[in-house]
Amino acid sequence: MTNSKWIGAALASALLVTGGSVSVLATSSSVSAAAVKTAAVGEGSTTWSINGTPVALSTINSGGYRLYSLSQVAGELGAGLVLGSSGFLLNDSKGLHNVQIQAGVKSYQVDGEAQEFTVAPVVHNSKTYVELTKLVTALGGELQAETSSILSFARPAGQFDTLHWSADGGLIASQSDAESTLLYKFSQVPGNYEWFSSNSSAVDYAVSADQQWGVFSNETGLLQLINLSSGVITTLGKDTSVKTDLVWSSDGKTIYFIQGDKQEKLAQISVETGEVKALLEDKVENKSELRVSADGKTAVYIVNVTGTAKNDADSTEDSLTVDFSKAGEQLYKLDLATKGAKPAALTTALDNKLYPEILANGSVVYLSADPEGTAANTLKSITADGTSTDITLSAEANWSAGTSTGLVVAGLSADGSTVIYSIAGGAAPVELFRTAEDVSEVSVSNDGSKVAIVSDGKILVIQNGKAVQLSN
C-alpha cells in the first residue's frame, strides 16, 4: 500500500502563488471544437523544480491569474490524461486519485468530491490551462511556492522517530503522533514512500548486518523476524523469556540478547533452528547495551551497579543504610570463544557510559557522561590492552554508533550547531554535516555511506553534505 488518500486530501489547500498582480496555476492539452472564448492573454513560461529537476512550464496570464498547461503538468507529474465527452480525466501514477476537469467550468471533481477552482480552466491556442496548485494537490502532489518546487507525491506530515536503514536503500521510520502504530518506508527521493507496517511491537528492532532483516520481541516474549524489504513478519523459536538488547551476528545466523526479568543473563538463539543457548549466568542483574564483535568472539555490555544495603547486627529498620559510593554504570567484557570465561571489568569510574561499540581493531568506544551534568561529555576508547584514551572532537559528543568502517558521531558545537562526524579506524574525525537545528535522532547505514536524522520530528537524509527533507 502506498501514500494514503487522506494525505493528499489534507494537503489540497487553495494556495494561490502571486507573481506581481497574477496568481499561479495551469496545464495544456488538445481540446475539442468547443473551445472557451477568452480575452487576450499573455503567453509565457515559469520554471519550477519538479521532483528535483528544473522544468519550464508553459503559462498564460488570463484575468489576472497565471494558468499552466494542463497536459504538460500532468506529464511531468506522471499522471494519465484522457479527454472525453465530459472533459478531462486525470489519474496519478500510483492509482490513488481521480480528477475530472472541464474547460470553462470552475467546479471539478477529486475522487468523487466536488472542488472549485478560483478561476475556470481556459482554452488558448487549442491548449487547456488551469490553476497549478489545485491541480498538483488534487493529484496528491505537493507544491512549495517559496522554493518553486513540486513533488509528484506529497511528503507525509507528522512527528517521526526510530529510524532504520534497509538493504534496498530504504529508510523505515515510525510516526509517533499517529493514533495507532504506523511505520513508513521512505526512498531517498522526497514524496516517494509507502506504508510498511502497523505492528505495535515492530516499532523498534535490531537490524541484521546485511540490513535484510530486523528482529524484535513481541508482548509474549517471542522473537519476531521482519523482512525489511516486504514487511512480512515470522516467529522465531518458542522461547517466551524476557529478551532485551538484541544483537545480530555478522553472518546473520545468530541473535544474541540479554535474558531474564532482571536482565541477569546473556544468551543466543539460532536463526535457523530457534534453539536458545545460555552464554552467561552469573546472576549479576541490570545488564544492558549488549554488543558483540564482528568475529563473534567478544561481548561487551554495561552493568548498572546499584547501592549496597548495610545493616547492623540487630538488622533493624532504623539501622538500615544504603551505600551509593560505588553505584554507577560499568563496562564488562566477556570472552565468548573460551568456555567458562568470566566477565572482566573494563572500567571503574562512576561516570555514565553510553553507546558502547566494539570496533574492528578490538577496541571499545563509548560516550562518557558526567552523572551530575557539570562536566562535558567525552568520547573514550579502550584498546585491547586496557589503555583508555579520549577521542578529540571540535564538538561535545552526545551520540555515536558503530559501522563496518568505524564510527559515526554526533555532537553539539559551541555555537549550538549539531555536527555529525565519521571516524574510520584510527583516522581523524571527518565532518559529514552541520545544522543549526536541534537533532533528536541519527541513523547510519551499516557501511556508513548513508546518514539520516530527525530534526523537529521531521526526517532528513544527508546527501553530499546537504539535507533532503523526506517528511513534513
mmCIF file with all atom_site columns, N, CA, C and O in Angstrom, residues 163-167 205-215 228 246-249 446:
data_model
loop_
_atom_site.group_PDB
_atom_site.id
_atom_site.type_symbol
_atom_site.label_atom_id
_atom_site.label_alt_id
_atom_site.label_comp_id
_atom_site.label_asym_id
_atom_site.label_entity_id
_atom_site.label_seq_id
_atom_site.pdbx_PDB_ins_code
_atom_site.Cartn_x
_atom_site.Cartn_y
_atom_site.Cartn_z
_atom_site.occupancy
_atom_site.B_iso_or_equiv
_atom_site.pdbx_formal_charge
_atom_site.auth_seq_id
_atom_site.auth_comp_id
_atom_site.auth_asym_id
_atom_site.auth_atom_id
_atom_site.pdbx_PDB_model_num
ATOM 1  N N  . LEU A 1 163 ? 14.477 5.521   13.421 1.00 0.00 ? 163 LEU A N  1
ATOM 2  C CA . LEU A 1 163 ? 14.925 5.345   12.033 1.00 0.00 ? 163 LEU A CA 1
ATOM 3  C C  . LEU A 1 163 ? 15.758 4.079   11.876 1.00 0.00 ? 163 LEU A C  1
ATOM 4  O O  . LEU A 1 163 ? 16.601 3.777   12.714 1.00 0.00 ? 163 LEU A O  1
ATOM 5  N N  . HIS A 1 164 ? 15.532 3.358   10.781 1.00 0.00 ? 164 HIS A N  1
ATOM 6  C CA . HIS A 1 164 ? 16.345 2.185   10.435 1.00 0.00 ? 164 HIS A CA 1
ATOM 7  C C  . HIS A 1 164 ? 16.542 2.138   8.923  1.00 0.00 ? 164 HIS A C  1
ATOM 8  O O  . HIS A 1 164 ? 15.583 2.280   8.165  1.00 0.00 ? 164 HIS A O  1
ATOM 9  N N  . TRP A 1 165 ? 17.777 1.898   8.496  1.00 0.00 ? 165 TRP A N  1
ATOM 10 C CA . TRP A 1 165 ? 18.058 1.705   7.079  1.00 0.00 ? 165 TRP A CA 1
ATOM 11 C C  . TRP A 1 165 ? 17.833 0.239   6.693  1.00 0.00 ? 165 TRP A C  1
ATOM 12 O O  . TRP A 1 165 ? 18.003 -0.659  7.509  1.00 0.00 ? 165 TRP A O  1
ATOM 13 N N  . SER A 1 166 ? 17.478 0.007   5.435  1.00 0.00 ? 166 SER A N  1
ATOM 14 C CA . SER A 1 166 ? 17.334 -1.353  4.915  1.00 0.00 ? 166 SER A CA 1
ATOM 15 C C  . SER A 1 166 ? 18.268 -1.551  3.740  1.00 0.00 ? 166 SER A C  1
ATOM 16 O O  . SER A 1 166 ? 18.783 -0.581  3.161  1.00 0.00 ? 166 SER A O  1
ATOM 17 N N  . ALA A 1 167 ? 18.492 -2.809  3.363  1.00 0.00 ? 167 ALA A N  1
ATOM 18 C CA . ALA A 1 167 ? 19.480 -3.143  2.335  1.00 0.00 ? 167 ALA A CA 1
ATOM 19 C C  . ALA A 1 167 ? 19.139 -2.535  0.978  1.00 0.00 ? 167 ALA A C  1
ATOM 20 O O  . ALA A 1 167 ? 20.034 -2.260  0.175  1.00 0.00 ? 167 ALA A O  1
ATOM 21 N N  . TYR A 1 205 ? 13.493 -2.363  16.399 1.00 0.00 ? 205 TYR A N  1
ATOM 22 C CA . TYR A 1 205 ? 14.013 -3.702  16.164 1.00 0.00 ? 205 TYR A CA 1
ATOM 23 C C  . TYR A 1 205 ? 15.499 -3.610  15.882 1.00 0.00 ? 205 TYR A C  1
ATOM 24 O O  . TYR A 1 205 ? 16.027 -2.553  15.549 1.00 0.00 ? 205 TYR A O  1
ATOM 25 N N  . ALA A 1 206 ? 16.167 -4.735  16.051 1.00 0.00 ? 206 ALA A N  1
ATOM 26 C CA . ALA A 1 206 ? 17.600 -4.811  15.748 1.00 0.00 ? 206 ALA A CA 1
ATOM 27 C C  . ALA A 1 206 ? 17.758 -5.257  14.300 1.00 0.00 ? 206 ALA A C  1
ATOM 28 O O  . ALA A 1 206 ? 17.102 -6.201  13.847 1.00 0.00 ? 206 ALA A O  1
ATOM 29 N N  . VAL A 1 207 ? 18.639 -4.580  13.571 1.00 0.00 ? 207 VAL A N  1
ATOM 30 C CA . VAL A 1 207 ? 18.811 -4.829  12.144 1.00 0.00 ? 207 VAL A CA 1
ATOM 31 C C  . VAL A 1 207 ? 20.022 -5.715  11.906 1.00 0.00 ? 207 VAL A C  1
ATOM 32 O O  . VAL A 1 207 ? 21.081 -5.526  12.505 1.00 0.00 ? 207 VAL A O  1
ATOM 33 N N  . SER A 1 208 ? 19.873 -6.699  11.029 1.00 0.00 ? 208 SER A N  1
ATOM 34 C CA . SER A 1 208 ? 20.978 -7.595  10.696 1.00 0.00 ? 208 SER A CA 1
ATOM 35 C C  . SER A 1 208 ? 22.080 -6.834  9.968  1.00 0.00 ? 208 SER A C  1
ATOM 36 O O  . SER A 1 208 ? 21.864 -5.752  9.422  1.00 0.00 ? 208 SER A O  1
ATOM 37 N N  . ALA A 1 209 ? 23.273 -7.423  9.952  1.00 0.00 ? 209 ALA A N  1
ATOM 38 C CA . ALA A 1 209 ? 24.431 -6.762  9.339  1.00 0.00 ? 209 ALA A CA 1
ATOM 39 C C  . ALA A 1 209 ? 24.212 -6.465  7.858  1.00 0.00 ? 209 ALA A C  1
ATOM 40 O O  . ALA A 1 209 ? 24.673 -5.443  7.346  1.00 0.00 ? 209 ALA A O  1
ATOM 41 N N  . ASP A 1 210 ? 23.486 -7.338  7.170  1.00 0.00 ? 210 ASP A N  1
ATOM 42 C CA . ASP A 1 210 ? 23.217 -7.096  5.749  1.00 0.00 ? 210 ASP A CA 1
ATOM 43 C C  . ASP A 1 210 ? 21.976 -6.221  5.543  1.00 0.00 ? 210 ASP A C  1
ATOM 44 O O  . ASP A 1 210 ? 21.599 -5.931  4.416  1.00 0.00 ? 210 ASP A O  1
ATOM 45 N N  . GLN A 1 211 ? 21.336 -5.827  6.626  1.00 0.00 ? 211 GLN A N  1
ATOM 46 C CA . GLN A 1 211 ? 20.164 -4.953  6.627  1.00 0.00 ? 211 GLN A CA 1
ATOM 47 C C  . GLN A 1 211 ? 18.991 -5.519  5.828  1.00 0.00 ? 211 GLN A C  1
ATOM 48 O O  . GLN A 1 211 ? 18.127 -4.790  5.350  1.00 0.00 ? 211 GLN A O  1
ATOM 49 N N  . GLN A 1 212 ? 18.953 -6.855  5.755  1.00 0.00 ? 212 GLN A N  1
ATOM 50 C CA . GLN A 1 212 ? 17.825 -7.530  5.118  1.00 0.00 ? 212 GLN A CA 1
ATOM 51 C C  . GLN A 1 212 ? 16.714 -7.837  6.120  1.00 0.00 ? 212 GLN A C  1
ATOM 52 O O  . GLN A 1 212 ? 15.550 -7.942  5.739  1.00 0.00 ? 212 GLN A O  1
ATOM 53 N N  . TRP A 1 213 ? 17.085 -7.966  7.402  1.00 0.00 ? 213 TRP A N  1
ATOM 54 C CA . TRP A 1 213 ? 16.137 -8.428  8.415  1.00 0.00 ? 213 TRP A CA 1
ATOM 55 C C  . TRP A 1 213 ? 16.187 -7.570  9.668  1.00 0.00 ? 213 TRP A C  1
ATOM 56 O O  . TRP A 1 213 ? 17.225 -6.987  9.997  1.00 0.00 ? 213 TRP A O  1
ATOM 57 N N  . GLY A 1 214 ? 15.064 -7.528  10.361 1.00 0.00 ? 214 GLY A N  1
ATOM 58 C CA . GLY A 1 214 ? 15.005 -6.962  11.700 1.00 0.00 ? 214 GLY A CA 1
ATOM 59 C C  . GLY A 1 214 ? 14.478 -8.024  12.643 1.00 0.00 ? 214 GLY A C  1
ATOM 60 O O  . GLY A 1 214 ? 13.844 -8.996  12.216 1.00 0.00 ? 214 GLY A O  1
ATOM 61 N N  . VAL A 1 215 ? 14.745 -7.862  13.938 1.00 0.00 ? 215 VAL A N  1
ATOM 62 C CA . VAL A 1 215 ? 14.223 -8.790  14.930 1.00 0.00 ? 215 VAL A CA 1
ATOM 63 C C  . VAL A 1 215 ? 13.754 -7.988  16.135 1.00 0.00 ? 215 VAL A C  1
ATOM 64 O O  . VAL A 1 215 ? 14.382 -7.015  16.536 1.00 0.00 ? 215 VAL A O  1
ATOM 65 N N  . LEU A 1 228 ? 12.822 -6.657  5.889  1.00 0.00 ? 228 LEU A N  1
ATOM 66 C CA . LEU A 1 228 ? 12.879 -5.215  5.693  1.00 0.00 ? 228 LEU A CA 1
ATOM 67 C C  . LEU A 1 228 ? 12.633 -4.801  4.252  1.00 0.00 ? 228 LEU A C  1
ATOM 68 O O  . LEU A 1 228 ? 12.608 -3.607  3.951  1.00 0.00 ? 228 LEU A O  1
ATOM 69 N N  . LEU A 1 246 ? 18.772 -6.917  21.668 1.00 0.00 ? 246 LEU A N  1
ATOM 70 C CA . LEU A 1 246 ? 19.022 -7.923  20.634 1.00 0.00 ? 246 LEU A CA 1
ATOM 71 C C  . LEU A 1 246 ? 20.155 -7.478  19.710 1.00 0.00 ? 246 LEU A C  1
ATOM 72 O O  . LEU A 1 246 ? 20.225 -6.320  19.294 1.00 0.00 ? 246 LEU A O  1
ATOM 73 N N  . VAL A 1 247 ? 21.052 -8.426  19.395 1.00 0.00 ? 247 VAL A N  1
ATOM 74 C CA . VAL A 1 247 ? 22.210 -8.143  18.541 1.00 0.00 ? 247 VAL A CA 1
ATOM 75 C C  . VAL A 1 247 ? 22.397 -9.295  17.552 1.00 0.00 ? 247 VAL A C  1
ATOM 76 O O  . VAL A 1 247 ? 22.448 -10.460 17.954 1.00 0.00 ? 247 VAL A O  1
ATOM 77 N N  . TRP A 1 248 ? 22.525 -8.971  16.271 1.00 0.00 ? 248 TRP A N  1
ATOM 78 C CA . TRP A 1 248 ? 22.758 -9.987  15.246 1.00 0.00 ? 248 TRP A CA 1
ATOM 79 C C  . TRP A 1 248 ? 24.242 -10.318 15.138 1.00 0.00 ? 248 TRP A C  1
ATOM 80 O O  . TRP A 1 248 ? 25.107 -9.445  15.275 1.00 0.00 ? 248 TRP A O  1
ATOM 81 N N  . SER A 1 249 ? 24.539 -11.565 14.838 1.00 0.00 ? 249 SER A N  1
ATOM 82 C CA . SER A 1 249 ? 25.902 -11.925 14.444 1.00 0.00 ? 249 SER A CA 1
ATOM 83 C C  . SER A 1 249 ? 26.153 -11.390 13.043 1.00 0.00 ? 249 SER A C  1
ATOM 84 O O  . SER A 1 249 ? 25.212 -11.105 12.294 1.00 0.00 ? 249 SER A O  1
ATOM 85 N N  . ASN A 1 446 ? 24.835 0.550   7.751  1.00 0.00 ? 446 ASN A N  1
ATOM 86 C CA . ASN A 1 446 ? 25.914 -0.243  8.321  1.00 0.00 ? 446 ASN A CA 1
ATOM 87 C C  . ASN A 1 446 ? 27.264 0.040   7.679  1.00 0.00 ? 446 ASN A C  1
ATOM 88 O O  . ASN A 1 446 ? 28.303 -0.016  8.338  1.00 0.00 ? 446 ASN A O  1
#
